[in-house]
């Protein structure tokens, strides 16, 4: 065990940390997932609940995770343990969550890489919805091709995590993140000027409150965890590399804002295009891959934009998946004393095996269902709908009731040198509001009750062992 590591690496600069943490938050969740779940759960109604959830839960938990991480200067498990030795299970649960998310995330990353090449050859770019939909289905339902691209994605991932925190993560994030912001703005201008886009804009921005129900609220809440990389110790781990002088508060505000900006822009690009070209907003996980090629077909130099877009999507996916892998890897380094190389390779192989099952569930294994879902959907469900919310409840209770107001506020305010007028409100939210709110939404909105119960049993067993 290496609980006290004086030589712990630090972020090269403040801006480096913001890019890395924003890089973790901004990923497939924003560009691939957000538009399609918004489309599935009623457009504006979902967006409305999502923004509220970010406001109440997002900032609060982001700050909570940063403060635990920076206080202890340790990755998730060690961080919880250092403050209270009975609580290492809360960190360990995050390691479990990372495996479920990494059981499908690299597949979507792989789709994205393959679309870079499909854009270069021009085969995907078409204004005919049937053609773009077919290209997508053909890709994901294959046996070897999607797994091949998953491997490529994993190799890139391994390479970056292998190089260690400063060199790999920071550099990758700093160069390409701003390009993504600019490209999304350009694309939004293009789709919003397409004939027929207004209907999509209305669908996206005008909430139809009658569509709000428990399921929509749970989906929106779960997605705010997923999108901000909260509820599994990721931001604890990133915070642990942060210098004692940094201002946690401003970071916890800037990163959710950047994240929301990207998701919002992605929705603004994709949903109006859905209506302009006659796609269905509830087309599911293929939405970004089938609608955007149609948008590119209407742009001068559309092919160049297409290549650029999928390169940036891949990079955004990588800066997120490295944070997921890093949670697992830093656990094995800090707690088990493994060498970085061994931790990276061993865990990547396990994740890759999960990915094979998940990828095949889009094709030849489509009939294999547990609790009514294929492997990919099961992994996503267990992670997003069960593990992340429960992780969020644990973090709230941990700060509110275990660590306590005085010590937590000392950390957040750098021993009183930073003003935090809402400090007491923040603690009260963590202490009383969030645990009950998250639990209520979780119970009220759970659709697949057998699978939820099954996941809870797994979690209980896991927590029992990890204790
Ligand atoms: N937030 C990332 C996205 O939106 C995914 C991600 C990275 C994540 N690290 C995480 C999700 C930790 C949950 C927990 O794509």
Tab-separated table of C-alpha atoms and ligand atoms in Angstrom:
chain	number	residue	atom	x	y	z
A	1	UNK	CA	0.000	0.000	0.000
A	2	UNK	CA	1.318	3.398	-0.895
A	3	UNK	CA	-0.974	5.662	1.033
A	4	UNK	CA	1.474	8.520	1.297
A	5	UNK	CA	3.180	9.323	-1.882
A	6	UNK	CA	5.179	12.529	-1.692
A	7	UNK	CA	6.131	12.323	-5.344
A	8	UNK	CA	2.539	12.244	-6.564
A	9	UNK	CA	2.333	13.850	-9.967
A	10	UNK	CA	0.536	17.169	-10.258
A	11	UNK	CA	-1.241	18.788	-13.148
A	12	UNK	CA	1.175	20.903	-15.184
A	13	UNK	CA	-1.002	23.969	-14.884
A	14	UNK	CA	-4.413	25.123	-13.809
A	15	UNK	CA	-5.671	25.257	-17.351
A	16	UNK	CA	-4.282	21.755	-17.861
A	17	UNK	CA	-6.512	20.465	-15.101
A	18	UNK	CA	-9.589	22.202	-16.458
A	19	UNK	CA	-8.991	20.678	-19.850
A	20	UNK	CA	-8.387	17.251	-18.413
A	21	UNK	CA	-11.452	17.279	-16.151
A	22	UNK	CA	-13.568	18.827	-18.879
A	23	UNK	CA	-12.049	16.254	-21.209
A	24	UNK	CA	-13.314	13.527	-18.917
A	25	UNK	CA	-16.763	15.056	-18.697
A	26	UNK	CA	-17.129	15.951	-22.362
A	27	UNK	CA	-17.348	12.804	-24.378
A	28	UNK	CA	-19.694	10.443	-26.088
A	29	UNK	CA	-22.188	11.225	-23.340
A	30	UNK	CA	-22.564	14.740	-24.688
A	31	UNK	CA	-22.438	14.185	-28.419
A	32	UNK	CA	-23.651	10.647	-28.965
A	33	UNK	CA	-25.882	9.960	-25.974
A	34	UNK	CA	-27.465	13.270	-25.007
A	35	UNK	CA	-29.153	14.000	-28.365
A	36	UNK	CA	-30.584	10.512	-28.719
A	37	UNK	CA	-31.955	10.260	-25.206
A	38	UNK	CA	-33.357	13.763	-25.507
A	39	UNK	CA	-35.022	12.555	-28.700
A	40	UNK	CA	-36.280	9.422	-27.007
A	41	UNK	CA	-37.646	11.126	-23.887
A	42	UNK	CA	-39.609	13.927	-25.446
A	43	UNK	CA	-37.122	16.628	-26.475
A	44	UNK	CA	-37.624	19.866	-24.565
A	45	UNK	CA	-39.186	18.147	-21.569
A	46	UNK	CA	-36.062	16.057	-21.098
A	47	UNK	CA	-33.744	19.022	-21.669
A	48	UNK	CA	-35.671	20.995	-19.064
A	49	UNK	CA	-35.377	18.321	-16.370
A	50	UNK	CA	-31.767	17.725	-17.335
A	51	UNK	CA	-30.811	21.344	-16.765
A	52	UNK	CA	-32.524	21.373	-13.382
A	53	UNK	CA	-30.708	18.211	-12.414
A	54	UNK	CA	-27.373	19.726	-13.408
A	55	UNK	CA	-28.133	22.806	-11.370
A	56	UNK	CA	-29.054	20.956	-8.208
A	57	UNK	CA	-26.949	17.822	-8.376
A	58	UNK	CA	-24.184	18.502	-10.896
A	59	UNK	CA	-22.331	21.390	-9.269
A	60	UNK	CA	-22.850	20.052	-5.774
A	61	UNK	CA	-21.393	16.636	-6.438
A	62	UNK	CA	-18.607	17.883	-8.656
A	63	UNK	CA	-17.355	20.048	-5.811
A	64	UNK	CA	-17.867	17.187	-3.382
A	65	UNK	CA	-15.729	14.793	-5.410
A	66	UNK	CA	-12.976	17.349	-6.010
A	67	UNK	CA	-12.743	18.106	-2.322
A	68	UNK	CA	-12.464	14.458	-1.278
A	69	UNK	CA	-9.797	13.824	-3.891
A	70	UNK	CA	-7.694	16.867	-3.243
A	71	UNK	CA	-7.890	16.483	0.502
A	72	UNK	CA	-6.486	12.991	0.444
A	73	UNK	CA	-4.228	13.249	-2.611
A	74	UNK	CA	-5.220	9.655	-3.310
A	75	UNK	CA	-7.317	7.902	-5.914
A	76	UNK	CA	-10.888	6.988	-5.054
A	77	UNK	CA	-10.549	4.004	-2.699
A	78	UNK	CA	-7.649	5.432	-0.735
A	79	UNK	CA	-9.317	8.840	-0.634
A	80	UNK	CA	-12.448	7.560	1.091
A	81	UNK	CA	-10.413	5.323	3.333
A	82	UNK	CA	-8.095	8.093	4.449
A	83	UNK	CA	-11.011	10.152	5.720
A	84	UNK	CA	-12.851	7.194	7.207
A	85	UNK	CA	-11.423	3.707	7.078
A	86	UNK	CA	-14.860	2.070	6.870
A	87	UNK	CA	-15.694	3.858	3.636
A	88	UNK	CA	-13.241	2.411	1.145
A	89	UNK	CA	-16.156	0.441	-0.335
A	90	UNK	CA	-17.525	3.696	-1.792
A	91	UNK	CA	-14.367	4.061	-3.831
A	92	UNK	CA	-14.286	0.395	-4.740
A	93	UNK	CA	-17.798	0.668	-6.090
A	94	UNK	CA	-16.486	3.242	-8.559
A	95	UNK	CA	-13.941	0.755	-9.825
A	96	UNK	CA	-16.797	-1.670	-10.490
A	97	UNK	CA	-18.763	1.059	-12.278
A	98	UNK	CA	-15.793	1.827	-14.502
A	99	UNK	CA	-15.803	-1.761	-15.749
A	100	UNK	CA	-19.462	-1.605	-16.728
A	101	UNK	CA	-19.042	1.692	-18.565
A	102	UNK	CA	-15.847	0.502	-20.229
A	103	UNK	CA	-17.787	-2.578	-21.283
A	104	UNK	CA	-19.472	-0.514	-23.978
A	105	UNK	CA	-17.841	2.914	-24.230
A	106	UNK	CA	-14.937	1.747	-26.435
A	107	UNK	CA	-17.415	0.218	-28.886
A	108	UNK	CA	-18.999	3.572	-29.571
A	109	UNK	CA	-15.499	5.053	-29.721
A	110	UNK	CA	-14.715	2.381	-32.311
A	111	UNK	CA	-17.780	3.323	-34.379
A	112	UNK	CA	-16.523	6.862	-34.324
A	113	UNK	CA	-13.051	5.895	-35.595
A	114	UNK	CA	-14.569	3.815	-38.350
A	115	UNK	CA	-16.652	6.827	-39.374
A	116	UNK	CA	-13.454	8.837	-39.810
A	117	UNK	CA	-12.456	6.397	-42.508
A	118	UNK	CA	-15.939	6.141	-43.946
A	119	UNK	CA	-15.919	9.916	-44.270
A	120	UNK	CA	-12.543	9.905	-45.995
A	121	UNK	CA	-13.821	7.387	-48.540
A	122	UNK	CA	-17.052	9.367	-48.781
A	123	UNK	CA	-19.271	6.285	-48.493
A	124	UNK	CA	-21.305	7.566	-45.539
A	125	UNK	CA	-22.072	11.004	-46.801
A	126	UNK	CA	-25.527	11.015	-48.313
A	127	UNK	CA	-28.719	12.980	-47.982
A	128	UNK	CA	-30.750	9.801	-48.286
A	129	UNK	CA	-31.855	8.656	-44.792
A	130	UNK	CA	-32.100	5.033	-45.893
A	131	UNK	CA	-28.510	4.983	-47.061
A	132	UNK	CA	-27.050	6.579	-43.938
A	133	UNK	CA	-29.158	4.336	-41.703
A	134	UNK	CA	-28.066	1.221	-43.591
A	135	UNK	CA	-24.401	2.115	-43.412
A	136	UNK	CA	-24.715	2.409	-39.675
A	137	UNK	CA	-26.651	-0.820	-39.148
A	138	UNK	CA	-24.235	-2.716	-41.370
A	139	UNK	CA	-21.324	-1.507	-39.300
A	140	UNK	CA	-22.668	-2.233	-35.830
A	141	UNK	CA	-24.277	-5.568	-36.581
A	142	UNK	CA	-21.109	-7.061	-38.022
A	143	UNK	CA	-18.973	-9.523	-36.076
A	144	UNK	CA	-15.346	-8.598	-36.718
A	145	UNK	CA	-15.439	-5.033	-37.997
A	146	UNK	CA	-16.849	-3.295	-34.907
A	147	UNK	CA	-14.578	-5.383	-32.674
A	148	UNK	CA	-11.603	-4.429	-34.814
A	149	UNK	CA	-12.379	-0.723	-34.348
A	150	UNK	CA	-12.933	-1.284	-30.642
A	151	UNK	CA	-9.413	-2.720	-30.469
A	152	UNK	CA	-8.006	0.338	-32.231
A	153	UNK	CA	-9.813	2.585	-29.764
A	154	UNK	CA	-8.535	0.544	-26.813
A	155	UNK	CA	-4.966	0.678	-28.092
A	156	UNK	CA	-5.105	4.479	-28.283
A	157	UNK	CA	-6.612	4.498	-24.817
A	158	UNK	CA	-3.939	2.229	-23.390
A	159	UNK	CA	-1.210	4.296	-25.024
A	160	UNK	CA	-2.347	7.517	-23.388
A	161	UNK	CA	-2.936	6.069	-19.913
A	162	UNK	CA	0.391	4.262	-20.189
A	163	UNK	CA	2.230	7.539	-20.629
A	164	UNK	CA	0.897	8.721	-17.264
A	165	UNK	CA	-1.179	11.582	-16.121
A	166	UNK	CA	0.682	14.742	-17.115
A	167	UNK	CA	2.128	13.856	-20.453
A	168	UNK	CA	-0.714	11.935	-21.998
A	169	UNK	CA	-3.995	13.222	-20.676
A	170	UNK	CA	-3.124	16.863	-20.429
A	171	UNK	CA	-1.593	17.257	-23.856
A	172	UNK	CA	-4.334	15.422	-25.651
A	173	UNK	CA	-7.052	17.513	-24.021
A	174	UNK	CA	-5.422	20.874	-24.426
A	175	UNK	CA	-4.954	20.793	-28.147
A	176	UNK	CA	-8.203	19.404	-29.450
A	177	UNK	CA	-10.984	20.398	-27.062
A	178	UNK	CA	-11.290	23.992	-28.324
A	179	UNK	CA	-11.486	22.785	-31.923
A	180	UNK	CA	-14.507	20.726	-30.979
A	181	UNK	CA	-16.291	23.766	-29.567
A	182	UNK	CA	-15.712	25.725	-32.756
A	183	UNK	CA	-16.781	22.902	-35.033
A	184	UNK	CA	-20.030	22.436	-33.115
A	185	UNK	CA	-20.848	26.106	-33.547
A	186	UNK	CA	-20.229	25.885	-37.293
A	187	UNK	CA	-22.394	22.771	-37.569
A	188	UNK	CA	-25.184	24.347	-35.533
A	189	UNK	CA	-25.297	27.269	-37.936
A	190	UNK	CA	-25.553	24.823	-40.814
A	191	UNK	CA	-28.404	22.698	-39.421
A	192	UNK	CA	-30.388	25.629	-38.133
A	193	UNK	CA	-30.493	27.109	-41.614
A	194	UNK	CA	-31.755	23.900	-43.216
A	195	UNK	CA	-35.352	24.026	-44.445
A	196	UNK	CA	-37.585	22.292	-41.903
A	197	UNK	CA	-35.173	22.792	-39.017
A	198	UNK	CA	-37.631	24.966	-37.059
A	199	UNK	CA	-39.756	21.988	-36.119
A	200	UNK	CA	-36.715	20.298	-34.632
A	201	UNK	CA	-35.749	23.435	-32.797
A	202	UNK	CA	-39.184	23.605	-31.263
A	203	UNK	CA	-39.078	19.929	-30.321
A	204	UNK	CA	-35.692	20.472	-28.680
A	205	UNK	CA	-36.299	23.711	-26.845
A	206	UNK	CA	-40.001	23.970	-26.132
A	207	UNK	CA	-40.769	21.688	-23.205
A	208	UNK	CA	-44.028	19.790	-23.384
A	209	UNK	CA	-44.509	19.427	-19.635
A	210	UNK	CA	-47.088	16.694	-20.027
A	211	UNK	CA	-44.258	14.420	-21.168
A	212	UNK	CA	-42.463	14.610	-17.834
A	213	UNK	CA	-42.807	11.430	-15.783
A	214	UNK	CA	-40.693	9.340	-13.442
A	215	UNK	CA	-38.865	7.657	-16.265
A	216	UNK	CA	-37.920	10.973	-17.875
A	217	UNK	CA	-36.716	12.371	-14.570
A	218	UNK	CA	-34.589	9.310	-13.827
A	219	UNK	CA	-33.149	9.323	-17.339
A	220	UNK	CA	-32.252	13.008	-17.047
A	221	UNK	CA	-30.744	12.604	-13.594
A	222	UNK	CA	-28.791	9.505	-14.570
A	223	UNK	CA	-27.465	11.330	-17.569
A	224	UNK	CA	-26.291	14.271	-15.528
A	225	UNK	CA	-24.102	11.835	-13.563
A	226	UNK	CA	-22.855	10.160	-16.688
A	227	UNK	CA	-22.148	13.354	-18.539
A	228	UNK	CA	-20.264	15.002	-15.692
A	229	UNK	CA	-18.338	11.810	-14.860
A	230	UNK	CA	-19.814	11.814	-11.362
A	231	UNK	CA	-20.753	9.028	-8.992
A	232	UNK	CA	-17.796	6.726	-9.458
A	233	UNK	CA	-14.752	8.452	-8.068
A	234	UNK	CA	-13.494	9.773	-11.361
A	235	UNK	CA	-13.481	13.376	-10.249
A	236	UNK	CA	-12.120	12.257	-6.867
A	237	UNK	CA	-9.151	10.775	-8.670
A	238	UNK	CA	-8.677	13.803	-10.914
A	239	UNK	CA	-9.019	16.112	-7.912
A	240	UNK	CA	-6.292	14.167	-6.159
A	241	UNK	CA	-3.770	15.386	-8.690
A	242	UNK	CA	-4.777	18.979	-7.985
A	243	UNK	CA	-2.549	21.350	-6.083
A	244	UNK	CA	-3.573	22.596	-2.628
A	245	UNK	CA	-3.545	26.170	-3.891
A	246	UNK	CA	-6.123	25.674	-6.638
A	247	UNK	CA	-9.648	26.989	-6.329
A	248	UNK	CA	-11.975	23.975	-6.285
A	249	UNK	CA	-15.049	26.123	-6.377
A	250	UNK	CA	-14.362	27.812	-9.675
A	251	UNK	CA	-13.366	24.496	-11.234
A	252	UNK	CA	-16.622	22.941	-10.081
A	253	UNK	CA	-18.510	25.711	-11.835
A	254	UNK	CA	-16.509	25.968	-15.059
A	255	UNK	CA	-16.437	22.262	-15.877
A	256	UNK	CA	-20.202	21.635	-15.695
A	257	UNK	CA	-20.760	24.780	-17.766
A	258	UNK	CA	-18.379	23.640	-20.497
A	259	UNK	CA	-19.931	20.189	-20.433
A	260	UNK	CA	-23.444	21.537	-20.727
A	261	UNK	CA	-22.429	23.839	-23.532
A	262	UNK	CA	-21.156	20.922	-25.604
A	263	UNK	CA	-24.203	18.736	-24.954
A	264	UNK	CA	-26.528	21.614	-25.696
A	265	UNK	CA	-24.737	22.378	-28.958
A	266	UNK	CA	-24.753	18.726	-29.989
A	267	UNK	CA	-28.515	18.642	-29.498
A	268	UNK	CA	-28.822	21.866	-31.430
A	269	UNK	CA	-26.921	20.342	-34.322
A	270	UNK	CA	-28.611	16.964	-34.361
A	271	UNK	CA	-32.288	17.368	-33.461
A	272	UNK	CA	-33.137	20.067	-36.009
A	273	UNK	CA	-31.373	17.913	-38.623
A	274	UNK	CA	-33.550	14.970	-37.615
A	275	UNK	CA	-36.640	16.937	-38.576
A	276	UNK	CA	-35.147	18.559	-41.654
A	277	UNK	CA	-34.290	15.187	-43.186
A	278	UNK	CA	-37.277	13.203	-41.951
A	279	UNK	CA	-35.490	10.919	-39.481
A	280	UNK	CA	-37.206	9.852	-36.266
A	281	UNK	CA	-36.082	11.581	-33.055
A	282	UNK	CA	-36.402	8.292	-31.195
A	283	UNK	CA	-34.069	6.359	-33.490
A	284	UNK	CA	-31.817	5.515	-30.552
A	285	UNK	CA	-28.035	5.108	-30.394
A	286	UNK	CA	-27.553	5.554	-34.118
A	287	UNK	CA	-28.899	9.073	-34.195
A	288	UNK	CA	-25.655	11.024	-34.478
A	289	UNK	CA	-24.186	8.520	-36.964
A	290	UNK	CA	-27.164	8.542	-39.294
A	291	UNK	CA	-28.238	12.192	-39.206
A	292	UNK	CA	-24.918	14.005	-39.384
A	293	UNK	CA	-23.783	12.419	-42.645
A	294	UNK	CA	-26.946	13.886	-44.160
A	295	UNK	CA	-26.022	17.303	-42.787
A	296	UNK	CA	-22.501	17.020	-44.204
A	297	UNK	CA	-23.930	16.216	-47.616
A	298	UNK	CA	-25.482	19.689	-47.715
A	299	UNK	CA	-22.283	21.547	-46.838
A	300	UNK	CA	-19.613	22.847	-49.154
A	301	UNK	CA	-16.513	20.781	-48.362
A	302	UNK	CA	-18.843	18.559	-46.328
A	303	UNK	CA	-16.445	15.658	-46.508
A	304	UNK	CA	-13.725	17.649	-44.776
A	305	UNK	CA	-16.169	18.662	-42.052
A	306	UNK	CA	-17.208	15.039	-41.680
A	307	UNK	CA	-13.651	13.831	-41.223
A	308	UNK	CA	-12.928	16.634	-38.786
A	309	UNK	CA	-16.077	15.940	-36.802
A	310	UNK	CA	-15.425	12.243	-36.334
A	311	UNK	CA	-11.778	12.900	-35.452
A	312	UNK	CA	-12.893	15.303	-32.742
A	313	UNK	CA	-15.625	12.940	-31.545
A	314	UNK	CA	-12.997	10.215	-31.237
A	315	UNK	CA	-10.704	12.520	-29.289
A	316	UNK	CA	-13.553	13.558	-26.976
A	317	UNK	CA	-14.337	9.883	-26.431
A	318	UNK	CA	-10.677	9.138	-25.684
A	319	UNK	CA	-10.251	11.900	-23.130
A	320	UNK	CA	-13.276	10.427	-21.333
A	321	UNK	CA	-12.355	6.788	-21.555
A	322	UNK	CA	-8.837	7.465	-20.310
A	323	UNK	CA	-10.436	8.903	-17.175
A	324	UNK	CA	-12.460	5.744	-16.715
A	325	UNK	CA	-9.429	3.543	-17.201
A	326	UNK	CA	-7.395	5.831	-14.950
A	327	UNK	CA	-9.798	5.270	-12.034
A	328	UNK	CA	-9.206	1.546	-12.268
A	329	UNK	CA	-5.488	1.814	-12.943
A	330	UNK	CA	-4.800	4.249	-10.115
A	331	UNK	CA	-6.674	1.934	-7.768
A	332	UNK	CA	-4.347	-0.929	-8.612
A	333	UNK	CA	-1.288	1.329	-8.375
A	334	UNK	CA	-2.212	3.071	-5.123
A	335	UNK	CA	-3.862	0.202	-3.287
A	336	UNK	CA	-2.252	-2.928	-4.656
A	337	UNK	CA	1.167	-1.540	-5.498
A	338	UNK	CA	1.003	-2.716	-9.111
A	339	UNK	CA	3.187	-1.215	-11.802
A	340	UNK	CA	1.294	1.149	-14.114
A	341	UNK	CA	2.014	-0.974	-17.170
A	342	UNK	CA	0.620	-4.119	-15.562
A	343	UNK	CA	-2.481	-2.339	-14.244
A	344	UNK	CA	-3.236	-0.793	-17.638
A	345	UNK	CA	-2.827	-3.982	-19.627
A	346	UNK	CA	-4.582	-6.364	-17.264
A	347	UNK	CA	-7.668	-4.196	-16.849
A	348	UNK	CA	-7.901	-3.245	-20.488
A	349	UNK	CA	-8.074	-6.897	-21.419
A	350	UNK	CA	-10.995	-7.483	-19.044
A	351	UNK	CA	-12.781	-4.439	-20.413
A	352	UNK	CA	-12.168	-5.622	-23.933
A	353	UNK	CA	-13.786	-8.990	-23.201
A	354	UNK	CA	-16.894	-7.204	-21.916
A	355	UNK	CA	-16.860	-5.089	-25.068
A	356	UNK	CA	-16.895	-8.170	-27.289
A	357	UNK	CA	-20.111	-9.382	-25.660
A	358	UNK	CA	-21.650	-5.925	-25.871
A	359	UNK	CA	-20.691	-5.457	-29.510
A	360	UNK	CA	-22.069	-8.825	-30.548
A	361	UNK	CA	-25.363	-7.927	-28.875
A	362	UNK	CA	-25.928	-5.503	-31.765
A	363	UNK	CA	-25.751	-8.342	-34.275
A	364	UNK	CA	-25.377	-12.089	-33.971
A	365	UNK	CA	-26.173	-12.100	-30.257
A	366	UNK	CA	-29.192	-9.838	-30.618
A	367	UNK	CA	-31.431	-12.632	-29.359
A	368	UNK	CA	-29.522	-13.226	-26.159
A	369	UNK	CA	-31.395	-11.199	-23.598
A	370	UNK	CA	-31.250	-10.947	-19.840
A	371	UNK	CA	-34.016	-9.000	-18.178
A	372	UNK	CA	-35.220	-8.091	-21.661
A	373	UNK	CA	-31.973	-6.383	-22.666
A	374	UNK	CA	-28.858	-7.247	-24.660
A	375	UNK	CA	-25.397	-6.997	-23.107
A	376	UNK	CA	-24.679	-3.449	-24.248
A	377	UNK	CA	-27.938	-2.141	-22.834
A	378	UNK	CA	-27.475	-4.107	-19.629
A	379	UNK	CA	-24.024	-2.656	-19.003
A	380	UNK	CA	-25.333	0.836	-19.667
A	381	UNK	CA	-28.383	0.285	-17.469
A	382	UNK	CA	-26.451	-1.081	-14.510
A	383	UNK	CA	-23.883	1.709	-14.718
A	384	UNK	CA	-26.074	4.693	-15.536
A	385	UNK	CA	-29.318	3.880	-13.802
A	386	UNK	CA	-28.073	2.084	-10.723
A	387	UNK	CA	-24.379	2.400	-9.932
A	388	UNK	CA	-23.849	6.102	-10.667
A	389	UNK	CA	-26.894	7.316	-8.689
A	390	UNK	CA	-25.927	5.089	-5.773
A	391	UNK	CA	-22.364	6.366	-5.986
A	392	UNK	CA	-23.791	9.882	-5.830
A	393	UNK	CA	-25.805	9.028	-2.731
A	394	UNK	CA	-22.682	7.634	-1.060
A	395	UNK	CA	-20.616	10.729	-1.848
A	396	UNK	CA	-23.360	12.979	-0.434
A	397	UNK	CA	-23.760	10.979	2.757
A	398	UNK	CA	-20.014	10.703	3.112
A	399	UNK	CA	-19.448	14.444	3.092
A	400	UNK	CA	-22.634	15.386	4.902
A	401	UNK	CA	-22.503	12.852	7.698
A	402	UNK	CA	-19.078	11.215	7.830
A	403	UNK	CA	-16.483	13.798	6.898
A	404	UNK	CA	-18.576	16.623	8.250
A	405	UNK	CA	-19.219	20.246	7.487
A	406	UNK	CA	-16.189	21.761	9.186
A	407	UNK	CA	-13.492	19.693	7.518
A	408	UNK	CA	-15.166	19.630	4.115
A	409	UNK	CA	-15.554	23.392	4.074
A	410	UNK	CA	-11.936	23.843	5.185
A	411	UNK	CA	-10.842	21.881	2.149
A	412	UNK	CA	-13.136	23.669	-0.280
A	413	UNK	CA	-12.152	27.127	0.942
A	414	UNK	CA	-8.427	26.324	1.154
A	415	UNK	CA	-8.536	26.771	4.924
A	416	UNK	CA	-10.737	29.815	4.817
A	417	UNK	CA	-8.801	31.777	2.221
A	418	UNK	CA	-11.485	31.454	-0.453
A	419	UNK	CA	-14.935	32.908	0.039
A	420	UNK	CA	-17.784	30.414	-0.281
A	421	UNK	CA	-20.952	32.154	0.781
A	422	UNK	CA	-23.173	29.213	-0.043
A	423	UNK	CA	-20.941	26.811	1.860
A	424	UNK	CA	-23.566	25.875	4.400
A	425	UNK	CA	-26.182	25.434	1.697
A	426	UNK	CA	-23.800	23.161	-0.159
A	427	UNK	CA	-23.325	20.952	2.902
A	428	UNK	CA	-27.055	20.951	3.636
A	429	UNK	CA	-27.758	19.837	0.081
A	430	UNK	CA	-25.314	16.968	0.491
A	431	UNK	CA	-26.567	16.093	3.925
A	432	UNK	CA	-30.325	16.109	3.470
A	433	UNK	CA	-31.511	16.935	-0.020
A	434	UNK	CA	-29.381	14.926	-2.423
A	435	UNK	CA	-29.532	11.510	-0.763
A	436	UNK	CA	-33.311	11.655	-0.505
A	437	UNK	CA	-33.821	13.260	-3.888
A	438	UNK	CA	-31.621	10.791	-5.719
A	439	UNK	CA	-33.211	7.867	-3.891
A	440	UNK	CA	-36.721	9.119	-4.633
A	441	UNK	CA	-36.016	9.572	-8.345
A	442	UNK	CA	-34.297	6.197	-8.413
A	443	UNK	CA	-37.303	4.407	-6.923
A	444	UNK	CA	-39.938	6.432	-8.736
A	445	UNK	CA	-38.350	6.195	-12.168
A	446	UNK	CA	-36.967	2.650	-12.308
A	447	UNK	CA	-38.516	0.880	-15.263
A	448	UNK	CA	-36.739	-2.440	-15.376
A	449	UNK	CA	-37.383	-3.448	-11.794
A	450	UNK	CA	-35.998	-7.009	-12.033
A	451	UNK	CA	-32.734	-5.697	-13.472
A	452	UNK	CA	-32.574	-2.942	-10.867
A	453	UNK	CA	-33.008	-5.486	-8.083
A	454	UNK	CA	-30.443	-7.782	-9.684
A	455	UNK	CA	-27.941	-4.893	-9.834
A	456	UNK	CA	-28.605	-3.995	-6.231
A	457	UNK	CA	-27.851	-7.546	-5.178
A	458	UNK	CA	-24.558	-7.480	-7.095
A	459	UNK	CA	-23.702	-4.173	-5.476
A	460	UNK	CA	-24.555	-5.447	-2.007
A	461	UNK	CA	-22.360	-8.505	-2.463
A	462	UNK	CA	-19.585	-6.350	-3.861
A	463	UNK	CA	-19.766	-3.825	-1.043
A	464	UNK	CA	-19.781	-6.647	1.488
A	465	UNK	CA	-16.611	-8.109	0.011
A	466	UNK	CA	-14.884	-4.764	-0.530
A	467	UNK	CA	-15.561	-3.686	3.019
B	1	LIG	N1	-18.606	11.831	-18.935
B	1	LIG	C1	-18.170	11.051	-20.044
B	1	LIG	C2	-19.082	11.319	-21.221
B	1	LIG	O1	-19.963	12.114	-21.138
B	1	LIG	C3	-18.092	9.585	-19.726
B	1	LIG	C4	-17.352	9.321	-18.476
B	1	LIG	C5	-16.032	9.489	-18.263
B	1	LIG	C6	-17.911	8.926	-17.244
B	1	LIG	N2	-15.731	9.226	-16.972
B	1	LIG	C7	-16.867	8.882	-16.325
B	1	LIG	C8	-19.196	8.652	-16.864
B	1	LIG	C9	-17.117	8.563	-15.002
B	1	LIG	C10	-19.446	8.305	-15.544
B	1	LIG	C11	-18.421	8.271	-14.619
B	1	LIG	O2	-18.941	10.732	-22.245
